PDB file of N, CA and C and ligand atoms in Angstrom:
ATOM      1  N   UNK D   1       0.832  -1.194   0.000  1.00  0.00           N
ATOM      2  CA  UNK D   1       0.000   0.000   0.000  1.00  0.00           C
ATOM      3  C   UNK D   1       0.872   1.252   0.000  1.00  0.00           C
ATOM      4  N   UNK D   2       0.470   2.185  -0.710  1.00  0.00           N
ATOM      5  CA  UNK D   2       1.106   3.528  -0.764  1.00  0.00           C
ATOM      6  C   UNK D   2       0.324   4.730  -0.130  1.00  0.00           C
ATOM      7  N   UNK D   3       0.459   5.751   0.575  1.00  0.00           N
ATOM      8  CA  UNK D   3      -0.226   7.227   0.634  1.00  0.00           C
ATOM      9  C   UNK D   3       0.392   8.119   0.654  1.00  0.00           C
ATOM     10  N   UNK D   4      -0.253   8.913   0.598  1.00  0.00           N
ATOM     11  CA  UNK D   4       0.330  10.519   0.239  1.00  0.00           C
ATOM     12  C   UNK D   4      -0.774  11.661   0.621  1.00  0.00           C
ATOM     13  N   UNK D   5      -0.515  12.810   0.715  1.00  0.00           N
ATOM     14  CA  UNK D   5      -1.277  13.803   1.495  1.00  0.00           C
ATOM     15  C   UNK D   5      -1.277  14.715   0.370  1.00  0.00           C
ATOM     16  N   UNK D   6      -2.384  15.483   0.078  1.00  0.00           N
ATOM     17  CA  UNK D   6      -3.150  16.746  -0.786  1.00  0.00           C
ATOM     18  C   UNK D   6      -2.774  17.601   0.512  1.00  0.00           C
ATOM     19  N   UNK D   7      -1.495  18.346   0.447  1.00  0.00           N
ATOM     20  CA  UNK D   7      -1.473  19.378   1.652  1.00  0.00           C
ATOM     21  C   UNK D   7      -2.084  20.713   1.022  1.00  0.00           C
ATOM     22  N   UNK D   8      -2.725  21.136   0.341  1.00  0.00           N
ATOM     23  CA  UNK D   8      -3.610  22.104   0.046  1.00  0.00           C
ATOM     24  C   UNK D   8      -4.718  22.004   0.537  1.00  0.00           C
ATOM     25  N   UNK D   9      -5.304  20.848   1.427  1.00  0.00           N
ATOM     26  CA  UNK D   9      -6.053  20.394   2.165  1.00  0.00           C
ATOM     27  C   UNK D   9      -5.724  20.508   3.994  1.00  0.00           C
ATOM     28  N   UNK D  10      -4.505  20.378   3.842  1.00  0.00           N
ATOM     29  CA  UNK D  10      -4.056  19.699   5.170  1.00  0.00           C
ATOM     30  C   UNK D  10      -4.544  20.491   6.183  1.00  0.00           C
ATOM     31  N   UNK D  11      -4.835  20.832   7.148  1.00  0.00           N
ATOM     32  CA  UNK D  11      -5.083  21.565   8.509  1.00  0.00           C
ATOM     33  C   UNK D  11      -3.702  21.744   9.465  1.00  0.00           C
ATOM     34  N   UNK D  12      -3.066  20.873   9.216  1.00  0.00           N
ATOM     35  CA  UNK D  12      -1.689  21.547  10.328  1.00  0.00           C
ATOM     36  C   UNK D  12      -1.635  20.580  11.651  1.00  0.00           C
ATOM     37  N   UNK D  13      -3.060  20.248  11.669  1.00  0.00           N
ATOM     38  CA  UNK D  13      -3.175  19.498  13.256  1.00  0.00           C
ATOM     39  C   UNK D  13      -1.880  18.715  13.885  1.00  0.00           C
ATOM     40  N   UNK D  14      -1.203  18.022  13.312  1.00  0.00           N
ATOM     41  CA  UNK D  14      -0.632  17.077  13.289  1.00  0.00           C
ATOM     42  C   UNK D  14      -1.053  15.291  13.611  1.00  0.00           C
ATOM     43  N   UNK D  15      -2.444  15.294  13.570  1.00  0.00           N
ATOM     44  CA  UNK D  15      -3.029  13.945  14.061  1.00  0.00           C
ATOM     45  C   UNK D  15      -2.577  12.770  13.614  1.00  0.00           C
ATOM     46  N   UNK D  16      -2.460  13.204  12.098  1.00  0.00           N
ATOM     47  CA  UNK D  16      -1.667  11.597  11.901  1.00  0.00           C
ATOM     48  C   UNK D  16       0.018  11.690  12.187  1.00  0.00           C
ATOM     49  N   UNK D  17       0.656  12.408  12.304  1.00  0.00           N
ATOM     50  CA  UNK D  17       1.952  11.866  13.373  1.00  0.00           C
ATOM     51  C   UNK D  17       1.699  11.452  14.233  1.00  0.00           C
ATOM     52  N   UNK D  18       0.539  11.772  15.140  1.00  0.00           N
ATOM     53  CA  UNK D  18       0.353  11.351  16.442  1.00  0.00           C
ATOM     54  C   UNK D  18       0.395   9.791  16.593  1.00  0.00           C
ATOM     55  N   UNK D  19      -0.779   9.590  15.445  1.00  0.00           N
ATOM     56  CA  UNK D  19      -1.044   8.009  15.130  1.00  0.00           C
ATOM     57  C   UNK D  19      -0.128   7.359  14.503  1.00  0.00           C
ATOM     58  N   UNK D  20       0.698   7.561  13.466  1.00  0.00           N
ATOM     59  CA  UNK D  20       2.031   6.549  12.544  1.00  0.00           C
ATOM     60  C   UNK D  20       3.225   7.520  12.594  1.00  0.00           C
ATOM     61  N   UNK D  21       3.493   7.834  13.275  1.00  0.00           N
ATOM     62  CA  UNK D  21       4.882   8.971  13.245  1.00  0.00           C
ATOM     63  C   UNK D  21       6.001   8.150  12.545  1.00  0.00           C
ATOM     64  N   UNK D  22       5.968   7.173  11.964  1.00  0.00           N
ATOM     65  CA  UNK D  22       7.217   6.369  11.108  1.00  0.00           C
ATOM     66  C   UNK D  22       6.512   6.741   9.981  1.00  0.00           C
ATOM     67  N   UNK D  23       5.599   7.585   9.120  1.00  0.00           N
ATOM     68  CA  UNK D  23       5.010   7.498   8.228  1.00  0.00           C
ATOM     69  C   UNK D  23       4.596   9.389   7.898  1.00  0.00           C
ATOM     70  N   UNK D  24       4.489   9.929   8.870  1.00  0.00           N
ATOM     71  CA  UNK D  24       3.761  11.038   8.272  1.00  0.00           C
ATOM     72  C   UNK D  24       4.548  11.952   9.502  1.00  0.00           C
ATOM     73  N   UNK D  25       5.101  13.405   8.791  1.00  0.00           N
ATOM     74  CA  UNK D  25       5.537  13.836   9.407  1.00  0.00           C
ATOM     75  C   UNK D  25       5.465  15.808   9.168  1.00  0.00           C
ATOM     76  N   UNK D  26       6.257  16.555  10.040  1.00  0.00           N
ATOM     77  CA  UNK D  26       5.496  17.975   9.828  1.00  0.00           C
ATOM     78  C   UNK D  26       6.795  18.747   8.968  1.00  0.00           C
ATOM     79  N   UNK D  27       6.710  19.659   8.554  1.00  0.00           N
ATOM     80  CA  UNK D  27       7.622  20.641   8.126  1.00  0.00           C
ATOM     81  C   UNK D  27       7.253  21.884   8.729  1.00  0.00           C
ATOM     82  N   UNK D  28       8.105  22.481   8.367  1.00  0.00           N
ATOM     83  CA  UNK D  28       8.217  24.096   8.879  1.00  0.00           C
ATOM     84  C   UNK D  28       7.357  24.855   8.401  1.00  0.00           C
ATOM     85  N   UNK D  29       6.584  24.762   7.077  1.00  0.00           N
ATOM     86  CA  UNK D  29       5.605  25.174   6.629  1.00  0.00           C
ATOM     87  C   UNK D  29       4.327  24.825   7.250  1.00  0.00           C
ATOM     88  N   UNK D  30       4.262  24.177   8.410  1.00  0.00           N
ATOM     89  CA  UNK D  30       3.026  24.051   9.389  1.00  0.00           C
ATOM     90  C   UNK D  30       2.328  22.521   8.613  1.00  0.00           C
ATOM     91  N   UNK D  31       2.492  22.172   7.487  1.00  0.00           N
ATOM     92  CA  UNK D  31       1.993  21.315   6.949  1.00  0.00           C
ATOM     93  C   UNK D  31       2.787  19.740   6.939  1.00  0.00           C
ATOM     94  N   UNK D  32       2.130  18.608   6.645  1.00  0.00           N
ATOM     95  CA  UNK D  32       2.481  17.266   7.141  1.00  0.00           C
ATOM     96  C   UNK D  32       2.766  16.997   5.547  1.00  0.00           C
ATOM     97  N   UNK D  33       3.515  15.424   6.025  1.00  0.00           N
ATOM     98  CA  UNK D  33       4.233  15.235   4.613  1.00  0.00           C
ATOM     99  C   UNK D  33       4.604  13.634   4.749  1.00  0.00           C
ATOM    100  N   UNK D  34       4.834  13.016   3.351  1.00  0.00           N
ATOM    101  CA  UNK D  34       4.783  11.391   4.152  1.00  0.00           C
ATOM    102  C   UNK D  34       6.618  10.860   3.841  1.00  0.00           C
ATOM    103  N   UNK D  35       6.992   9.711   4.254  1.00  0.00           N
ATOM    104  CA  UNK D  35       8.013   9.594   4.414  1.00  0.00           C
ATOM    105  C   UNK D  35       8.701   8.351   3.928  1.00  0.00           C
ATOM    106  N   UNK D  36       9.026   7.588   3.943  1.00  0.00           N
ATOM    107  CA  UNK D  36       9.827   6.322   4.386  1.00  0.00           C
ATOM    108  C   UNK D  36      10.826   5.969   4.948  1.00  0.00           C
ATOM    109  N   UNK D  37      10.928   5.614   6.130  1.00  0.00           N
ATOM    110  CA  UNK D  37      12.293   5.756   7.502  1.00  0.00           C
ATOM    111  C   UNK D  37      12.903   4.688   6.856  1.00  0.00           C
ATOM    112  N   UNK D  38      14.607   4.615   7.294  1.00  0.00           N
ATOM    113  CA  UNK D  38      15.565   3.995   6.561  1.00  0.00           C
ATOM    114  C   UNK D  38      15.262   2.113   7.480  1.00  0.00           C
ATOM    115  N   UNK D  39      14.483   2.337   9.106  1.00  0.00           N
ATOM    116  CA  UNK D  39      14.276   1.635   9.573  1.00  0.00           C
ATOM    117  C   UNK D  39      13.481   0.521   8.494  1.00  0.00           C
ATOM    118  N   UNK D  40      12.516   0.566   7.712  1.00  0.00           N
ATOM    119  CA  UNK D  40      11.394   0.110   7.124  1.00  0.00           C
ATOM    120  C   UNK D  40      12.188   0.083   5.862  1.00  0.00           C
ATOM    121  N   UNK D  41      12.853   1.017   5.326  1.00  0.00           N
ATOM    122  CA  UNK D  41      13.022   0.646   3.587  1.00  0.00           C
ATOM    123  C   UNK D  41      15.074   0.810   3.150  1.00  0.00           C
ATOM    124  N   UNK D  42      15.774   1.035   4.850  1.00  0.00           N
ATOM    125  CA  UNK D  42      17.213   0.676   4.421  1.00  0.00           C
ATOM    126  C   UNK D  42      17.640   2.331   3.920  1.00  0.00           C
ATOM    127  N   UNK D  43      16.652   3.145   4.129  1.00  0.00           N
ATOM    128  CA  UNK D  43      17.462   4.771   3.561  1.00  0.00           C
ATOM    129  C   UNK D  43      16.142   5.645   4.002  1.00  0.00           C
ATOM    130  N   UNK D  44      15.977   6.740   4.460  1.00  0.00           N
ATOM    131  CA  UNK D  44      15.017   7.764   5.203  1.00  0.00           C
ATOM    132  C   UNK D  44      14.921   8.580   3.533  1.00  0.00           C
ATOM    133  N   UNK D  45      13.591   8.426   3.032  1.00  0.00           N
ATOM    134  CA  UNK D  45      13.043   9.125   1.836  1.00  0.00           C
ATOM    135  C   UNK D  45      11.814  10.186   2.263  1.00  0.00           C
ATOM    136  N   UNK D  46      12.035  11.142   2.361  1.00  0.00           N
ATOM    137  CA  UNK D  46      11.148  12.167   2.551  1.00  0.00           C
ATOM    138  C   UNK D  46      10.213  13.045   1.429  1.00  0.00           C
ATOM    139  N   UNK D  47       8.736  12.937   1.239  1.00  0.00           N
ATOM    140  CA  UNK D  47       8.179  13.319   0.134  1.00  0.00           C
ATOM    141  C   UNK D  47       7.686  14.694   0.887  1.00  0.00           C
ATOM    142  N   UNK D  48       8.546  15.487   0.498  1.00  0.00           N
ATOM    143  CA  UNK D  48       8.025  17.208   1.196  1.00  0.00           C
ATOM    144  C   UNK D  48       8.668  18.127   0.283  1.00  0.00           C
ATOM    145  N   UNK D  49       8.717  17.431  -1.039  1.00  0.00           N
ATOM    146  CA  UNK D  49       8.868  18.749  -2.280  1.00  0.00           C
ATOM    147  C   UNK D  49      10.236  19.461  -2.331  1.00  0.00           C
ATOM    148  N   UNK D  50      11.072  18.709  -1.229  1.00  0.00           N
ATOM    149  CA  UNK D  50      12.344  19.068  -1.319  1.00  0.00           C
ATOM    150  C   UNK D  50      13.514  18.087  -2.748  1.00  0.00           C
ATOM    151  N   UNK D  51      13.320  16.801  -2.214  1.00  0.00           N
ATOM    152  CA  UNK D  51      14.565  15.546  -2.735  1.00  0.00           C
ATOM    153  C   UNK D  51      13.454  14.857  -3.478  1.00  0.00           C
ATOM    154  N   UNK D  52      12.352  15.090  -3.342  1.00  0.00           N
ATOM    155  CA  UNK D  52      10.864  13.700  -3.542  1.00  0.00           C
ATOM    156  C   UNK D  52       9.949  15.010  -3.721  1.00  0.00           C
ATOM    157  N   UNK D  53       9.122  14.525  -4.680  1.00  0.00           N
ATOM    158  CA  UNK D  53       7.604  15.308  -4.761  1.00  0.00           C
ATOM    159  C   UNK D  53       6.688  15.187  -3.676  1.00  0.00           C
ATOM    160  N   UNK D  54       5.796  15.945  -3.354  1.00  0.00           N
ATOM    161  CA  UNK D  54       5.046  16.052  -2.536  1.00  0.00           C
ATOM    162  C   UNK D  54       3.556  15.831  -3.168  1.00  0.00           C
ATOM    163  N   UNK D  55       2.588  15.727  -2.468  1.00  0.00           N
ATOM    164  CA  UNK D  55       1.325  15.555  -3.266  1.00  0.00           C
ATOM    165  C   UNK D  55       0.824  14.354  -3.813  1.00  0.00           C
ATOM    166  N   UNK D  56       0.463  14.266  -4.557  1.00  0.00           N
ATOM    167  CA  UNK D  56       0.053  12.542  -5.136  1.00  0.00           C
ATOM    168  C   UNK D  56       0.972  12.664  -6.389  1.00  0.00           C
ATOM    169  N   UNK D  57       2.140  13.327  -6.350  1.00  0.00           N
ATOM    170  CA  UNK D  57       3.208  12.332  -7.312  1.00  0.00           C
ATOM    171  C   UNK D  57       4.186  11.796  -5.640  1.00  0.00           C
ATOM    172  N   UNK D  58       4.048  12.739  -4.433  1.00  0.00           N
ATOM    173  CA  UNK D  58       4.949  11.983  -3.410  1.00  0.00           C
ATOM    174  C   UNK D  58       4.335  10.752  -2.870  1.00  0.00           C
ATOM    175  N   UNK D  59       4.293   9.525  -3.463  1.00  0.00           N
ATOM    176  CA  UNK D  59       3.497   8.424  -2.568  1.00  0.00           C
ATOM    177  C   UNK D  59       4.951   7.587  -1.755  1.00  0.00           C
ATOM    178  N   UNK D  60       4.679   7.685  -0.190  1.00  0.00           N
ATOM    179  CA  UNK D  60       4.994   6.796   0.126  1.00  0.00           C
ATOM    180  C   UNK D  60       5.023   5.203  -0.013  1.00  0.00           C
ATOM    181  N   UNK D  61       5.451   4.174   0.625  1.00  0.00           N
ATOM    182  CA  UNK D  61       5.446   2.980   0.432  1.00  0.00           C
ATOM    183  C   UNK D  61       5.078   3.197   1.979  1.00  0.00           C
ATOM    184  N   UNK D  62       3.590   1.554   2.666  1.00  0.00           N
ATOM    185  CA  UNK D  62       3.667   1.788   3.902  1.00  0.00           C
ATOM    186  C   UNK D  62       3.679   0.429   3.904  1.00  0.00           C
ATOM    187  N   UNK D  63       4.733  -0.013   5.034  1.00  0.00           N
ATOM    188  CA  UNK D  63       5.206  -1.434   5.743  1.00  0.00           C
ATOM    189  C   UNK D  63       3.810  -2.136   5.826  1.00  0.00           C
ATOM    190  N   UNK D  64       4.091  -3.215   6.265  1.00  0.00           N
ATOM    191  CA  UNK D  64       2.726  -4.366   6.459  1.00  0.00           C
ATOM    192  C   UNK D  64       1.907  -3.773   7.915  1.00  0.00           C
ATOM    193  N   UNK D  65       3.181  -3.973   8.839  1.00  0.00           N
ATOM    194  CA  UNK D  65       2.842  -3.604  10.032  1.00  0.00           C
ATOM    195  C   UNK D  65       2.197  -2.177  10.669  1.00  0.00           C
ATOM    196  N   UNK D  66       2.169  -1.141   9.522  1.00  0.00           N
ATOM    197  CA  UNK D  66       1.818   0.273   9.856  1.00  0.00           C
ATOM    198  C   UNK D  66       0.528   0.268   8.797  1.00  0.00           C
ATOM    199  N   UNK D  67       0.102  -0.241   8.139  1.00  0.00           N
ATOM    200  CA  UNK D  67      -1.260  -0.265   7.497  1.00  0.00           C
ATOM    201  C   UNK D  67      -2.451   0.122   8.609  1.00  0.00           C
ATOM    202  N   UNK D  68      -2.415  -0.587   9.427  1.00  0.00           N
ATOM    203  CA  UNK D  68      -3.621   0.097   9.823  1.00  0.00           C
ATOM    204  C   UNK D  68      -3.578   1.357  10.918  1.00  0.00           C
ATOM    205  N   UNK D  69      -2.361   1.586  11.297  1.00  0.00           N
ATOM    206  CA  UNK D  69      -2.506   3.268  11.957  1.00  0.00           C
ATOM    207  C   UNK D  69      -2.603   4.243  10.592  1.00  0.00           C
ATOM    208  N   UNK D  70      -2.184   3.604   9.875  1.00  0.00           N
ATOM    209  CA  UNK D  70      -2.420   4.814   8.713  1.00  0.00           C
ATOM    210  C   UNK D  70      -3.732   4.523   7.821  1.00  0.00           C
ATOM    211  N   UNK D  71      -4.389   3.432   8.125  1.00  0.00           N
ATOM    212  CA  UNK D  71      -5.761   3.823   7.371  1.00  0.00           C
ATOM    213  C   UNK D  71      -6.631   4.560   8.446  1.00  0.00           C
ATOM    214  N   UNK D  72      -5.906   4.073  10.119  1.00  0.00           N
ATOM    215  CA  UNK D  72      -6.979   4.733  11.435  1.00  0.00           C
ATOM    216  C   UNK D  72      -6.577   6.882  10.922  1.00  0.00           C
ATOM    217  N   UNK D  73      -5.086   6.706  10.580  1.00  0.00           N
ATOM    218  CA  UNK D  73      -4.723   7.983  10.488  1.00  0.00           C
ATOM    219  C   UNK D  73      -5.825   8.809   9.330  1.00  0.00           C
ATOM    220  N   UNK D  74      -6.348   7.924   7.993  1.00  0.00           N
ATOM    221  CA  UNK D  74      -6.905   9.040   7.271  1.00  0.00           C
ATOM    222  C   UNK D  74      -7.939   8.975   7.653  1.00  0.00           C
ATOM    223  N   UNK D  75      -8.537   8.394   8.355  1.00  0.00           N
ATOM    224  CA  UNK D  75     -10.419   7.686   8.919  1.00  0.00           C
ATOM    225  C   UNK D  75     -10.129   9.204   9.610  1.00  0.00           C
ATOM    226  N   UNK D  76      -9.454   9.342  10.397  1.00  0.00           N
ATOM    227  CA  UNK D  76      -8.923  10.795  11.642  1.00  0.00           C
ATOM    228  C   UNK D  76      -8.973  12.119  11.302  1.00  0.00           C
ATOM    229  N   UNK D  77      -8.434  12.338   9.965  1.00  0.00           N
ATOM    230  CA  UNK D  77      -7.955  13.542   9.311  1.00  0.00           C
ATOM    231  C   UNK D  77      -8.908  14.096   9.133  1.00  0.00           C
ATOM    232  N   UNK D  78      -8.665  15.704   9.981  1.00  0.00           N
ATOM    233  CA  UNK D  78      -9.848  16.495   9.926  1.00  0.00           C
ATOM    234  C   UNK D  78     -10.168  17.360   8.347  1.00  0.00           C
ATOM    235  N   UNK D  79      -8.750  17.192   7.804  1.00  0.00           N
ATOM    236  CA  UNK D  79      -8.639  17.841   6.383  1.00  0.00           C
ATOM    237  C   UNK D  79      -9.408  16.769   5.122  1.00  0.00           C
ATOM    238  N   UNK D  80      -9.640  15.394   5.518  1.00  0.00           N
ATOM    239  CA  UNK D  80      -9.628  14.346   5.067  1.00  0.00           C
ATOM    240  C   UNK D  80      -8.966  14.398   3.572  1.00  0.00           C
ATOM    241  N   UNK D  81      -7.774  14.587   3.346  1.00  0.00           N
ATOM    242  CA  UNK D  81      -6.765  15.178   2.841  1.00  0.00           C
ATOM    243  C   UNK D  81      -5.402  13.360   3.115  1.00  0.00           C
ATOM    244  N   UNK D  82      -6.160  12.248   3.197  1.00  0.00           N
ATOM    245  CA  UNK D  82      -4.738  11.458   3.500  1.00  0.00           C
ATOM    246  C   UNK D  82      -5.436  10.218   2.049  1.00  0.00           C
ATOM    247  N   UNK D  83      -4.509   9.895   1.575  1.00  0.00           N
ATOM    248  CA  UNK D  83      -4.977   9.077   0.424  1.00  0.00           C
ATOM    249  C   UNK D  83      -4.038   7.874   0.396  1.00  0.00           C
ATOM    250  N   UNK D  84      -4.981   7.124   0.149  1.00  0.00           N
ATOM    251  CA  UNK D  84      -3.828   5.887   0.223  1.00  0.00           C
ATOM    252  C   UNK D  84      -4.249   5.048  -1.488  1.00  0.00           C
ATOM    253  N   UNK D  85      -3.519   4.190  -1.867  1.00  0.00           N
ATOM    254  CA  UNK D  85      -3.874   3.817  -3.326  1.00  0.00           C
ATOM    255  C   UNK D  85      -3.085   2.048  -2.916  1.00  0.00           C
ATOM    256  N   UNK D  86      -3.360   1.071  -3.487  1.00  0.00           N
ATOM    257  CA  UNK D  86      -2.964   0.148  -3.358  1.00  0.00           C
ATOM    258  C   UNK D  86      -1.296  -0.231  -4.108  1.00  0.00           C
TER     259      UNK D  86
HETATM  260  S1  SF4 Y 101      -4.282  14.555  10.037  1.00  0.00           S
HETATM  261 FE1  SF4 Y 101      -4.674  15.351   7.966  1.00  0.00          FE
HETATM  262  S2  SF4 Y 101      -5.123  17.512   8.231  1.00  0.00           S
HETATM  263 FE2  SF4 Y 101      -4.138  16.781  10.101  1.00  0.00          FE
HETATM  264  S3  SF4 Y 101      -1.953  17.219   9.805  1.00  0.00           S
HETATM  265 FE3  SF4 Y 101      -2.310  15.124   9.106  1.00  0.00          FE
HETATM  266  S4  SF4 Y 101      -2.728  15.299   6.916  1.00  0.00           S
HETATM  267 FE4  SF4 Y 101      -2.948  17.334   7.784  1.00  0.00          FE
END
């Protein structure tokens, strides 16, 4: 499974770090952004429009084991702004 965040949507809250913080994380621009830690994929890939696109060309990859804080994470999202694609 892959997701990625429409931060033209996002609210700032930070809720889904709260819930998968190996997966979704904040920038300085107040807005969240998704990731892949080197723990899970062997190298820390960050989709925040810096090194990686952001948006739905930035799709993460999400581990077996973090699937469901991150489907609880977009069920959560007050922006409902979290997309996941198979
Ligand atoms: S839960 Fe949604 S609205 Fe809130 S910070 Fe995360 S992506 Fe943005």
């Amino acid at each position: 499974m892959k997701v990625w965040i429409d931060q033209d949507l996002c609210t700032g809250d930070g809720l889904c770090e709260e819930i998968a913080p190996a997966v979704f994380f904040g920038q300085d621009d107040g807005l969240f952004y998704v990731k892949e830690t080197a723990d899970n994929y062997g190298e820390e890939k960050l989709f925040d429009g810096t090194n990686n696109p952001a948006g739905s060309e930035g799709m993460a990859r999400v581990p077996d084991n973090l699937i469901e804080s991150v489907i609880e994470s977009a069920e959560e999202c007050p922006g409902e702004c979290i997309f996941l694609e198979a």
